[in-house]
Coordinates of C-alpha atoms in Angstrom, one line a residue:
X1 CA 0.3 -0.4 0.1
X2 CA 2.6 2.9 0.9
X3 CA 4.5 1.7 -2.8
X4 CA 1.5 1.8 -4.8
X5 CA 0.9 5.8 -2.5
X6 CA 5.2 6.1 -3.3
X7 CA 4.1 5.8 -7.0
X8 CA 1.1 8.1 -6.8
X9 CA 3.0 10.9 -5.8
X10 CA 5.8 10.2 -8.2
X11 CA 3.9 11.0 -10.9
X12 CA 1.9 12.9 -9.4
X13 CA 4.9 15.1 -8.7
X14 CA 6.2 14.0 -13.1
X15 CA 3.1 15.9 -14.2
X16 CA 2.6 18.5 -11.9
X17 CA 5.8 19.6 -12.4
X18 CA 8.8 18.2 -14.7
X19 CA 11.9 20.9 -15.3
X20 CA 11.7 19.7 -10.6
X21 CA 12.6 16.6 -11.9
X22 CA 14.3 16.9 -15.0
X23 CA 18.2 18.9 -15.6
X24 CA 17.1 21.1 -18.2
X25 CA 13.9 20.7 -19.4
X26 CA 15.2 23.8 -22.3
X27 CA 17.8 23.8 -25.1
X28 CA 21.3 25.1 -25.2
X29 CA 21.1 29.0 -25.8
X30 CA 21.6 30.7 -29.1
X31 CA 25.1 32.8 -28.8
X32 CA 25.2 34.2 -32.6
X33 CA 23.7 37.6 -30.9
X34 CA 26.3 37.0 -28.2
X35 CA 27.4 40.4 -27.5
X36 CA 23.9 42.1 -27.4
X37 CA 23.7 40.0 -24.4
X38 CA 22.3 41.5 -21.0
X39 CA 25.1 40.9 -19.0
X40 CA 27.9 40.7 -21.4
X41 CA 26.7 44.4 -21.9
X42 CA 25.9 45.6 -18.4
X43 CA 30.3 44.1 -17.6
X44 CA 31.8 46.2 -19.7
X45 CA 29.5 48.8 -18.6
X46 CA 31.3 47.7 -15.1
X47 CA 34.8 47.4 -16.5
X48 CA 34.2 50.6 -18.4
X49 CA 33.6 52.4 -13.9
X50 CA 37.1 51.0 -12.9
X51 CA 37.8 53.0 -15.5
X52 CA 36.4 55.7 -15.1
X53 CA 37.7 55.2 -11.3
X54 CA 40.9 55.1 -12.2
X55 CA 40.4 58.1 -14.4
X56 CA 39.4 59.8 -11.6
X57 CA 42.4 59.2 -8.8
X58 CA 45.4 59.8 -11.2
X59 CA 44.0 63.1 -12.4
X60 CA 43.2 64.5 -9.6
X61 CA 46.2 63.2 -7.7
X62 CA 47.7 65.0 -10.8
X63 CA 45.8 68.4 -9.8
X64 CA 47.3 67.7 -6.4
X65 CA 51.2 67.7 -7.6
X66 CA 51.5 70.5 -10.4
X67 CA 49.2 72.7 -8.2
X68 CA 51.8 71.8 -4.7
X69 CA 55.1 72.0 -8.1
X70 CA 53.1 76.1 -8.8
X71 CA 53.1 77.2 -4.9
X72 CA 56.6 75.2 -4.9
X73 CA 58.6 77.3 -7.7
X74 CA 56.2 81.1 -7.1
X75 CA 57.4 80.9 -3.6
X76 CA 61.0 79.6 -4.1
X77 CA 61.1 83.3 -7.4
X78 CA 60.0 85.5 -4.3
X79 CA 62.5 83.9 -2.0
X80 CA 65.5 84.2 -4.6
X81 CA 64.5 88.1 -5.2
X82 CA 64.0 89.0 -1.5
X83 CA 67.8 88.1 -1.5
X84 CA 69.1 90.1 -4.5
X85 CA 67.5 93.2 -3.2
X86 CA 68.5 92.6 0.2
X87 CA 72.8 91.8 -2.0
X88 CA 71.8 95.8 -3.9
X89 CA 72.2 99.2 -3.5
X90 CA 69.2 100.9 -3.9
X91 CA 70.1 102.0 -7.4
X92 CA 70.4 98.8 -8.5
X93 CA 66.9 97.9 -6.9
X94 CA 65.4 100.9 -8.8
X95 CA 67.1 99.8 -11.7
X96 CA 65.5 95.8 -11.1
X97 CA 62.4 97.0 -10.4
X98 CA 61.5 99.3 -13.2
X99 CA 62.8 95.9 -15.9
X100 CA 59.5 93.9 -13.5
X101 CA 57.2 96.1 -13.9
X102 CA 58.7 96.8 -17.8
X103 CA 57.9 92.4 -17.9
X104 CA 55.0 92.5 -16.2
X105 CA 53.6 94.1 -19.5
X106 CA 55.7 92.9 -21.9
X107 CA 53.8 90.9 -24.6
X108 CA 56.0 88.2 -27.1
X109 CA 56.1 89.8 -30.1
X110 CA 56.8 85.3 -31.8
X111 CA 59.8 86.4 -34.0
X112 CA 62.4 86.1 -30.2
X113 CA 64.1 82.8 -30.6
X114 CA 66.4 81.1 -33.6
X115 CA 69.4 84.2 -32.6
X116 CA 72.6 83.8 -32.2
X117 CA 72.8 86.3 -29.1
X118 CA 74.1 85.8 -26.1
X119 CA 71.0 84.5 -23.5
X120 CA 69.8 87.7 -21.7
X121 CA 66.9 88.2 -20.0
X122 CA 65.9 91.3 -19.8
X123 CA 62.4 90.9 -20.0
X124 CA 62.1 88.6 -17.3
X125 CA 60.1 85.8 -19.1
X126 CA 62.8 82.9 -17.4
X127 CA 60.9 82.2 -14.6
X128 CA 64.5 80.1 -12.8
X129 CA 67.6 77.7 -14.2
X130 CA 68.6 75.0 -11.9
X131 CA 70.0 72.1 -13.6
X132 CA 69.5 70.6 -10.2
X133 CA 65.7 70.5 -9.5
X134 CA 64.2 70.0 -5.9
X135 CA 61.1 68.7 -6.6
X136 CA 61.2 65.0 -6.2
X137 CA 58.6 63.2 -9.6
X138 CA 56.8 62.2 -7.0
X139 CA 55.5 64.9 -4.1
X140 CA 54.9 63.3 0.1
X141 CA 51.9 64.0 1.1
X142 CA 50.9 65.0 4.3
X143 CA 51.6 62.7 6.8
X144 CA 48.7 61.7 9.8
X145 CA 49.7 63.4 13.0
X146 CA 47.0 61.5 15.0
X147 CA 48.3 58.6 17.3
X148 CA 46.2 56.3 19.5
X149 CA 46.3 54.8 22.0
X150 CA 46.9 51.9 22.4
X151 CA 46.9 48.7 24.8
X152 CA 50.8 46.8 24.3
X153 CA 49.6 43.4 24.9
X154 CA 46.3 44.7 21.6
X155 CA 48.9 46.2 20.0
X156 CA 51.7 43.6 20.1
X157 CA 49.1 40.7 19.1
X158 CA 47.2 42.8 16.3
X159 CA 50.2 43.4 14.5
X160 CA 51.9 40.5 15.1
X161 CA 48.5 38.5 12.9
X162 CA 48.7 40.9 9.9
X163 CA 52.7 40.5 10.0
X164 CA 51.8 36.5 9.9
X165 CA 49.4 38.2 7.3
X166 CA 51.9 39.6 5.4
X167 CA 54.2 36.5 5.4
X168 CA 51.1 33.8 3.2
X169 CA 50.6 37.0 1.6
X170 CA 53.6 37.0 -0.3
X171 CA 54.5 32.9 -0.2
X172 CA 51.2 32.9 -1.7
X173 CA 52.0 35.3 -3.8
X174 CA 55.0 34.4 -4.9
X175 CA 53.2 30.5 -5.9
X176 CA 50.2 32.1 -7.9
X177 CA 52.8 34.7 -10.4
X178 CA 55.1 30.7 -11.0
X179 CA 52.1 29.2 -12.2
X180 CA 50.7 32.1 -14.2
X181 CA 54.6 32.0 -16.0
X182 CA 54.0 28.5 -16.7
X183 CA 51.3 29.2 -19.7
X184 CA 53.6 31.0 -20.6
X185 CA 56.5 28.4 -20.3
X186 CA 54.7 25.7 -19.0
X187 CA 58.6 23.2 -19.6
X188 CA 59.5 25.7 -17.0
X189 CA 60.2 22.2 -14.3
X190 CA 59.1 18.6 -14.4
X191 CA 58.8 18.3 -10.4
X192 CA 56.4 17.0 -9.1
X193 CA 55.3 18.2 -6.4
X194 CA 56.3 22.0 -8.3
X195 CA 53.7 20.7 -10.7
X196 CA 49.7 22.6 -11.4
X197 CA 47.8 20.8 -10.1
X198 CA 49.8 20.7 -6.9
X199 CA 50.4 24.4 -6.5
X200 CA 47.9 25.9 -7.3
X201 CA 45.8 24.9 -4.0
X202 CA 48.6 25.9 -1.8
X203 CA 47.6 29.3 -3.5
X204 CA 44.1 29.6 -3.1
X205 CA 44.6 28.6 0.6
X206 CA 47.3 30.9 1.3
X207 CA 46.0 33.4 0.3
X208 CA 42.6 33.1 1.5
X209 CA 43.2 31.2 4.8
X210 CA 47.2 33.3 5.3
X211 CA 46.7 36.2 3.9
X212 CA 43.1 37.8 4.3
X213 CA 42.0 35.7 7.5
X214 CA 44.7 36.5 9.2
X215 CA 44.4 40.0 8.7
X216 CA 40.6 40.0 9.2
X217 CA 41.1 39.0 12.5
X218 CA 44.0 41.0 13.3
X219 CA 41.7 44.0 12.9
X220 CA 38.9 43.0 13.5
X221 CA 40.7 42.7 17.0
X222 CA 41.5 47.0 17.3
X223 CA 37.4 47.2 16.2
X224 CA 36.0 44.3 18.8
X225 CA 37.9 46.3 21.7
X226 CA 37.6 49.8 20.0
X227 CA 34.0 50.1 20.0
X228 CA 32.8 47.8 23.0
X229 CA 34.3 50.6 24.5
X230 CA 36.5 47.5 26.7
X231 CA 39.1 44.8 26.5
X232 CA 40.1 42.1 24.4
X233 CA 38.3 38.5 27.2
X234 CA 41.3 36.8 26.9
X235 CA 45.2 37.0 24.8
X236 CA 45.7 33.9 25.9
X237 CA 42.9 32.5 23.1
X238 CA 43.7 35.4 20.7
X239 CA 47.7 34.0 20.1
X240 CA 46.3 30.4 21.2
X241 CA 44.3 30.9 17.9
X242 CA 47.4 32.5 16.2
X243 CA 48.5 29.3 16.2
X244 CA 46.5 27.3 14.7
X245 CA 45.4 29.1 12.5
X246 CA 49.5 30.0 11.0
X247 CA 50.2 25.7 11.5
X248 CA 47.0 25.3 9.6
X249 CA 48.3 26.9 6.3
X250 CA 51.7 25.6 6.9
X251 CA 51.4 21.8 7.3
X252 CA 48.1 22.4 4.3
X253 CA 51.1 24.1 1.6
X254 CA 53.1 21.1 2.8
X255 CA 51.1 18.4 2.3
X256 CA 49.1 20.0 -0.9
X257 CA 52.9 20.6 -2.7
X258 CA 53.6 15.8 -1.2
X259 CA 50.4 15.1 -3.5
X260 CA 47.9 15.2 0.2
X261 CA 45.4 16.9 -0.5
X262 CA 40.8 16.3 0.2
X263 CA 40.2 16.3 -2.8
X264 CA 36.6 16.9 -2.6
X265 CA 36.5 20.8 -3.9
X266 CA 37.7 23.3 -5.0
X267 CA 39.1 25.6 -1.8
X268 CA 38.7 22.3 0.9
X269 CA 42.0 21.1 -0.4
X270 CA 43.5 20.4 3.3
X271 CA 42.3 16.9 4.0
X272 CA 39.9 17.1 8.2
X273 CA 42.8 16.8 10.8
X274 CA 44.5 19.9 9.1
X275 CA 41.4 21.8 8.8
X276 CA 40.3 21.0 11.5
X277 CA 43.2 23.5 13.3
X278 CA 41.6 26.8 11.5
X279 CA 38.4 25.1 12.9
X280 CA 39.2 25.5 16.0
X281 CA 41.1 28.5 15.8
X282 CA 37.8 29.9 14.2
X283 CA 36.5 29.0 17.1
X284 CA 38.3 30.3 19.9
X285 CA 38.1 33.5 18.0
X286 CA 34.1 33.7 17.3
X287 CA 33.9 33.0 21.8
X288 CA 37.0 35.2 21.7
X289 CA 34.0 38.0 20.2
X290 CA 31.4 37.1 21.8
X291 CA 32.6 37.8 24.9
X292 CA 34.3 41.2 24.2
X293 CA 31.1 42.3 22.9
X294 CA 28.7 40.6 25.3
X295 CA 30.6 42.5 28.3
X296 CA 30.3 46.1 27.1
X297 CA 30.5 49.4 28.7
X298 CA 27.8 50.8 26.0
X299 CA 24.1 49.7 25.7
X300 CA 24.0 50.1 21.7
X301 CA 27.1 47.1 19.4
X302 CA 27.7 48.5 16.5
X303 CA 26.9 48.2 13.4
X304 CA 30.3 46.1 12.3
X305 CA 30.1 44.3 15.1
X306 CA 26.7 42.5 13.8
X307 CA 29.0 41.1 10.7
X308 CA 31.8 41.0 12.0
X309 CA 30.7 38.1 14.5
X310 CA 28.0 37.4 11.9
X311 CA 31.2 36.0 9.9
X312 CA 32.4 33.5 12.3
X313 CA 29.7 32.8 12.6
X314 CA 28.4 31.3 9.4
X315 CA 32.4 29.9 8.5
X316 CA 32.2 27.6 11.5
X317 CA 28.7 26.1 10.2
X318 CA 30.5 26.4 6.6
X319 CA 33.4 24.8 7.5
X320 CA 32.1 21.9 9.5
X321 CA 28.9 21.3 6.7
X322 CA 31.3 20.9 4.0
X323 CA 33.9 18.6 6.1
X324 CA 31.1 16.3 6.6
X325 CA 31.6 12.6 5.5
X326 CA 27.6 11.7 4.8
X327 CA 27.5 15.1 2.0
X328 CA 30.6 13.8 0.2
X329 CA 29.5 11.5 -2.5
X330 CA 27.9 12.0 -6.6
X331 CA 25.7 15.1 -6.6
X332 CA 25.8 16.1 -3.1
X333 CA 29.0 16.4 -2.8
X334 CA 28.4 18.9 -6.6
X335 CA 25.3 21.4 -4.1
X336 CA 28.3 21.5 -1.1
X337 CA 30.9 22.2 -3.1
X338 CA 29.1 25.2 -4.5
X339 CA 27.4 26.1 -1.2
X340 CA 31.3 25.6 0.6
X341 CA 32.7 27.7 -2.5
X342 CA 30.4 31.0 -2.7
X343 CA 30.0 31.0 1.5
X344 CA 33.4 31.0 2.2
X345 CA 33.7 34.2 -0.2
X346 CA 31.0 35.6 0.4
X347 CA 29.9 34.6 4.6
X348 CA 33.7 34.6 5.4
X349 CA 35.9 37.3 4.2
X350 CA 33.0 39.6 2.9
X351 CA 31.0 39.6 5.3
X352 CA 33.7 40.4 7.9
X353 CA 36.1 42.6 5.9
X354 CA 32.3 45.0 5.1
X355 CA 32.3 44.8 9.5
X356 CA 35.9 46.2 8.7
X357 CA 34.5 48.4 6.3
X358 CA 31.8 50.4 9.2
X359 CA 35.4 50.7 11.2
X360 CA 37.9 51.5 9.5
X361 CA 36.6 54.6 6.8
X362 CA 34.9 56.4 9.0
X363 CA 37.6 56.5 11.8
X364 CA 40.1 57.7 8.4
X365 CA 37.8 60.2 8.0
X366 CA 36.7 61.6 10.8
X367 CA 33.1 60.8 10.8
X368 CA 30.3 58.8 11.2
X369 CA 28.9 56.0 8.9
X370 CA 26.1 57.2 6.9
X371 CA 23.4 55.6 7.7
X372 CA 23.8 53.3 10.2
X373 CA 20.2 51.6 8.6
X374 CA 21.5 50.7 5.8
X375 CA 24.5 49.1 7.3
X376 CA 21.6 47.1 8.5
X377 CA 19.2 46.4 5.7
X378 CA 22.7 45.0 4.2
X379 CA 23.4 43.3 7.1
X380 CA 20.4 40.7 7.1
X381 CA 19.4 40.9 2.6
X382 CA 23.5 39.6 3.1
X383 CA 22.9 37.1 5.4
X384 CA 19.7 36.0 3.2
X385 CA 20.7 36.2 -0.7
X386 CA 24.6 34.6 -0.4
X387 CA 22.7 31.8 1.4
X388 CA 21.6 29.4 -1.7
X389 CA 23.5 31.4 -4.5
X390 CA 26.1 28.9 -5.0
X391 CA 24.3 26.0 -7.7
X392 CA 24.4 28.7 -9.9
X393 CA 27.9 27.7 -10.2
X394 CA 26.2 24.4 -12.0
X395 CA 24.1 25.7 -14.6
X396 CA 23.5 23.4 -17.2
X397 CA 24.2 20.2 -15.1
X398 CA 23.2 17.7 -13.6
X399 CA 21.2 19.1 -10.6
X400 CA 17.1 19.9 -10.3
X401 CA 16.4 23.3 -12.6
X402 CA 14.1 24.8 -9.6
X403 CA 17.7 24.7 -7.1
X404 CA 20.1 26.5 -11.0
X405 CA 17.1 29.0 -11.0
X406 CA 17.0 29.7 -7.0
X407 CA 19.9 29.6 -7.2
X408 CA 20.6 32.8 -10.5
X409 CA 17.7 34.8 -8.2
X410 CA 18.5 35.4 -5.9
X411 CA 22.2 36.3 -7.1
X412 CA 20.0 38.3 -8.7
X413 CA 19.0 39.8 -5.1
X414 CA 22.6 40.8 -4.1
X415 CA 22.1 43.5 -6.1
X416 CA 20.7 44.7 -2.6
X417 CA 22.6 44.6 0.1
X418 CA 25.5 45.7 -2.1
X419 CA 23.9 49.4 -3.4
X420 CA 22.4 49.3 -0.1
X421 CA 26.7 49.1 1.2
X422 CA 28.2 50.9 -1.9
X423 CA 25.9 54.1 -1.4
X424 CA 26.5 54.3 2.6
X425 CA 30.0 54.2 2.0
X426 CA 30.1 56.8 -1.2
X427 CA 27.9 58.4 0.6
X428 CA 30.3 58.2 3.5
X429 CA 33.3 59.5 0.8
X430 CA 30.9 62.9 0.4
X431 CA 32.8 66.3 1.1
X432 CA 36.0 64.4 1.7
X433 CA 37.1 63.8 -2.0
X434 CA 40.1 66.0 -1.2
X435 CA 41.6 63.4 1.4
X436 CA 42.5 61.7 -2.0
X437 CA 45.2 64.0 -2.7
X438 CA 46.7 63.5 0.9
X439 CA 46.9 60.2 2.1
X440 CA 46.7 56.9 -0.2
X441 CA 44.4 55.5 2.4
X442 CA 40.9 57.5 0.5
X443 CA 42.3 55.7 -2.7
X444 CA 42.6 52.0 -0.8
X445 CA 39.2 52.5 0.3
X446 CA 37.7 53.9 -2.8
X447 CA 38.9 51.4 -5.4
X448 CA 37.6 48.4 -3.3
X449 CA 34.4 50.0 -2.8
X450 CA 34.3 50.4 -6.4
X451 CA 34.6 46.8 -6.7
X452 CA 32.3 45.6 -4.1
X453 CA 29.6 47.2 -6.3
X454 CA 31.6 45.9 -9.9
X455 CA 32.8 42.9 -8.4
X456 CA 29.6 42.0 -7.3
X457 CA 26.8 42.8 -9.7
X458 CA 29.1 41.5 -11.9
X459 CA 28.4 38.2 -10.6
X460 CA 25.2 38.7 -10.7
X461 CA 25.0 38.9 -14.2
X462 CA 27.8 35.7 -15.2
X463 CA 24.2 34.0 -13.6
X464 CA 22.1 34.4 -15.4
X465 CA 22.3 31.0 -17.8
X466 CA 23.3 32.8 -21.5
X467 CA 26.6 34.3 -19.4
X468 CA 26.9 31.0 -17.0
X469 CA 26.6 28.7 -20.9
X470 CA 29.5 30.8 -22.7
X471 CA 32.1 31.3 -19.9
X472 CA 31.6 28.2 -17.1
X473 CA 34.3 26.9 -17.1
X474 CA 37.2 29.3 -18.9
X475 CA 39.8 31.5 -17.7
X476 CA 36.3 34.2 -17.2
X477 CA 36.1 32.5 -13.8
X478 CA 39.5 34.2 -13.0
X479 CA 39.9 37.2 -13.7
X480 CA 36.4 37.1 -11.9
X481 CA 37.4 35.7 -8.9
X482 CA 40.3 37.9 -8.9
X483 CA 38.0 41.0 -9.4
X484 CA 36.2 39.5 -5.9
X485 CA 39.4 39.0 -3.6
X486 CA 41.9 41.6 -5.3
X487 CA 40.3 43.9 -6.1
X488 CA 37.8 44.0 -3.1
X489 CA 38.6 41.7 0.1
X490 CA 42.6 42.9 -0.1
X491 CA 42.3 46.0 -1.7
X492 CA 40.3 46.6 1.4
X493 CA 42.2 44.7 4.0
X494 CA 45.3 47.1 2.4
X495 CA 43.0 50.7 3.5
X496 CA 42.6 49.3 7.4
X497 CA 46.3 48.2 7.6
X498 CA 47.1 52.1 6.8
X499 CA 45.2 53.6 8.5
X500 CA 45.3 51.8 11.6
X501 CA 49.1 50.4 12.1
X502 CA 50.5 54.2 11.8
X503 CA 48.7 55.2 14.4
X504 CA 49.2 52.6 17.2
X505 CA 52.4 53.1 15.8
X506 CA 53.4 56.2 15.7
X507 CA 54.9 55.7 13.1
X508 CA 54.0 56.8 9.1
X509 CA 55.4 55.1 5.7
X510 CA 56.9 56.2 3.4
X511 CA 54.1 57.4 0.6
X512 CA 56.2 57.2 -1.9
X513 CA 56.1 53.2 -1.7
X514 CA 52.6 53.4 -0.3
X515 CA 52.2 55.7 -3.8
X516 CA 53.5 52.7 -6.3
X517 CA 52.3 49.6 -4.1
X518 CA 48.4 51.7 -5.5
X519 CA 49.4 52.2 -8.4
X520 CA 51.4 49.0 -9.2
X521 CA 48.4 47.0 -8.2
X522 CA 45.8 48.4 -9.2
X523 CA 47.1 48.7 -12.5
X524 CA 48.2 44.9 -13.1
X525 CA 45.0 43.5 -12.1
X526 CA 43.1 46.0 -14.3
X527 CA 46.1 43.8 -16.7
X528 CA 44.9 41.2 -15.3
X529 CA 40.9 40.8 -15.1
X530 CA 40.9 42.7 -18.7
X531 CA 42.4 40.5 -20.7
X532 CA 41.0 37.2 -19.0
X533 CA 37.5 38.1 -19.9
X534 CA 38.2 39.3 -22.7
X535 CA 40.1 35.5 -23.7
X536 CA 37.5 33.5 -21.7
X537 CA 34.9 35.0 -24.0
X538 CA 36.5 34.0 -26.9
X539 CA 37.7 30.0 -25.9
X540 CA 33.9 29.8 -24.5
X541 CA 32.8 30.9 -27.9
X542 CA 35.9 28.0 -29.8
X543 CA 34.5 26.0 -27.6
X544 CA 30.4 26.9 -28.0
X545 CA 30.9 26.7 -32.0
X546 CA 32.6 22.7 -31.9
X547 CA 36.7 24.4 -32.9
X548 CA 39.1 21.2 -31.6
X549 CA 40.8 22.2 -27.6
X550 CA 43.8 22.8 -28.8
X551 CA 42.3 25.7 -31.0
X552 CA 41.3 27.2 -27.6
X553 CA 44.7 26.6 -25.6
X554 CA 46.4 28.6 -28.7
X555 CA 44.0 31.8 -28.3
X556 CA 44.9 32.1 -25.3
X557 CA 48.3 32.6 -25.7
X558 CA 48.7 36.6 -25.5
X559 CA 45.9 36.9 -23.0
X560 CA 48.0 34.3 -20.6
X561 CA 50.9 36.7 -21.9
X562 CA 48.7 40.1 -20.6
X563 CA 48.2 37.5 -17.5
X564 CA 51.8 37.3 -16.0
X565 CA 52.5 40.3 -16.7
X566 CA 49.5 42.1 -14.6
X567 CA 50.6 39.6 -12.2
X568 CA 53.3 40.6 -12.0
X569 CA 53.0 44.6 -11.2
X570 CA 50.6 43.2 -8.5
X571 CA 53.9 40.8 -6.9
X572 CA 55.2 43.4 -7.0
X573 CA 53.2 45.6 -4.8
X574 CA 52.6 43.1 -2.9
X575 CA 56.8 43.3 -2.4
X576 CA 55.7 47.1 -2.0
X577 CA 53.7 46.5 1.0
X578 CA 55.7 44.0 3.1
X579 CA 58.5 46.7 2.4
X580 CA 56.0 49.4 4.5
X581 CA 55.0 47.4 6.8
X582 CA 58.3 45.9 8.0
X583 CA 58.4 50.5 8.3
X584 CA 56.1 50.3 10.4
X585 CA 56.2 48.0 12.8
X586 CA 60.6 47.8 11.9
X587 CA 60.8 50.8 14.7
X588 CA 59.5 50.4 18.1
X589 CA 60.4 49.8 21.5
X590 CA 60.6 46.3 21.9
X591 CA 57.4 45.5 20.7
X592 CA 56.9 42.4 19.8
X593 CA 59.5 40.1 20.7
X594 CA 57.7 36.9 20.5
X595 CA 54.5 35.5 20.4
X596 CA 54.0 33.8 24.1
X597 CA 51.1 34.0 26.3
X598 CA 49.9 36.7 27.5
X599 CA 47.7 37.7 30.5
X600 CA 45.3 39.7 31.3
X601 CA 45.2 42.9 30.2
X602 CA 45.6 46.2 32.7
X603 CA 46.7 48.7 30.4
X604 CA 44.6 51.8 29.8
X605 CA 42.0 52.3 27.0
X606 CA 40.2 54.7 25.0
X607 CA 36.8 55.8 26.2
X608 CA 35.4 56.9 22.6
X609 CA 33.9 55.2 20.2
X610 CA 32.2 55.8 17.0
X611 CA 28.2 55.0 19.1
X612 CA 26.2 54.3 15.5
X613 CA 23.8 57.1 16.5
X614 CA 26.7 59.3 17.4
X615 CA 26.9 62.5 14.4
X616 CA 29.9 63.8 16.3
X617 CA 31.4 61.3 16.6
X618 CA 35.5 61.7 17.4
X619 CA 37.3 59.0 17.0

């Protein structure tokens, strides 16, 4: 009887909901007019937005430089003229003044050039002559005299977290740079542990869990104590987490290069004992953050803490689900892979980094965040929409059609938190654009915020079935991942580091070095992503036309060359960032000899915090 009811129910599902049981009820889309697709047009417009922002920043900086140069020239001219007057007698002064009057009223006739006469600027046309110009190519920008009195143990811990992150950034991107060169010279080596299949997960996991995660947590410790007007709950837990997370990345990298891996999907290549170390570190960090906020000395919970605690909580759940063995077979593994991969980016890196922006951006500008309500709206819509979009990586796969559709719809819904967050950040920056000419902190923030909109919106467009059909499994996805993880996460982390480290150490980096870091990273990223976007599109169209696979490899060669050039600029910028970090932290009084376990912090704390609704905040 039960069997008969089961078959009747199954038949009803087939009749009433045919799309639920069939993976693909419609044929593949027609790509003859691919260039007129809304997803393609939208992506092109988004890339143009990035280019416009670059021109905007460059124009402001060039204008400020030439204005400063002109001011310096006029000042030097006045000083020089004053010194000459002091050495002259009254008759000579009258003669000079008479010449200057004539020079002011003089107009060129058009035939002054081209003679063999001795140079004599009797009319005062030449402003100055020098064989050793005193103006550098790039002027030093104004340094911020503001410092924050930070407890010694907190300063030490933040520095060690960011320092470890800097190491993993250089290490991870060195691996990435080597892999990028392999696309041009595939015969570079024949060593098993240097093969692409082994090194690629070393690169991704090192920059994900080593660079971005440790930098986020280190910066988060300052935010969580500052906005709670409270000391950190436990420095012991923070140091235990530091050791566990770094051990996880170090051991995981060695095992991956040795060929020992999980093999279950992208970004979870670490075997479960190694991933467990990182997960325990996350649990300790979450507990430390939660207790610090729970024992806060104020009534409100600042919006940053919503994002920080939300990101930590979601990621702990994510790691558990991603490694549970009962989901690791067949299509179930595919569904979990999409969930894990996109949750890692959206609910950990993106959510936590947004929490950092909500503190470090307004504090850098010494003004409150534009709208607390927009921040809360963006938080809850991010929690709602981001949790179900992972399957858009498996459109036209054997997964149920309805599940693919849900992922596409929720991907489009992500425009709500993205627009809310972008509006909030840009409106906070409103009226402070002159800061671009004084420091590179705001340019880093501006690029990160713009990429937050551009990268997220482009991801929503890429989730549509037509664009997914063209771009999936091509190099375009590599461009998209760098647009988000690098353009958003990394640029914002750099902005936060440059915003806070000089204030807690009292030592400013050389702005010319920060400027070189910014422009090499930005130009490198732009060359990297545009080349792979164009090449990936051509590769996808080549596959659709049924051409041999080797032809798509040949057509990608010039684009892989530009990928290597862009990647080289990006890697050099990371070396500059490492230099700037050690310059900022390397001249302190014994601040961080050993990351040993410390007891409770008994030093004085700051009592000023950025209240969510206070419009007269001092940071």
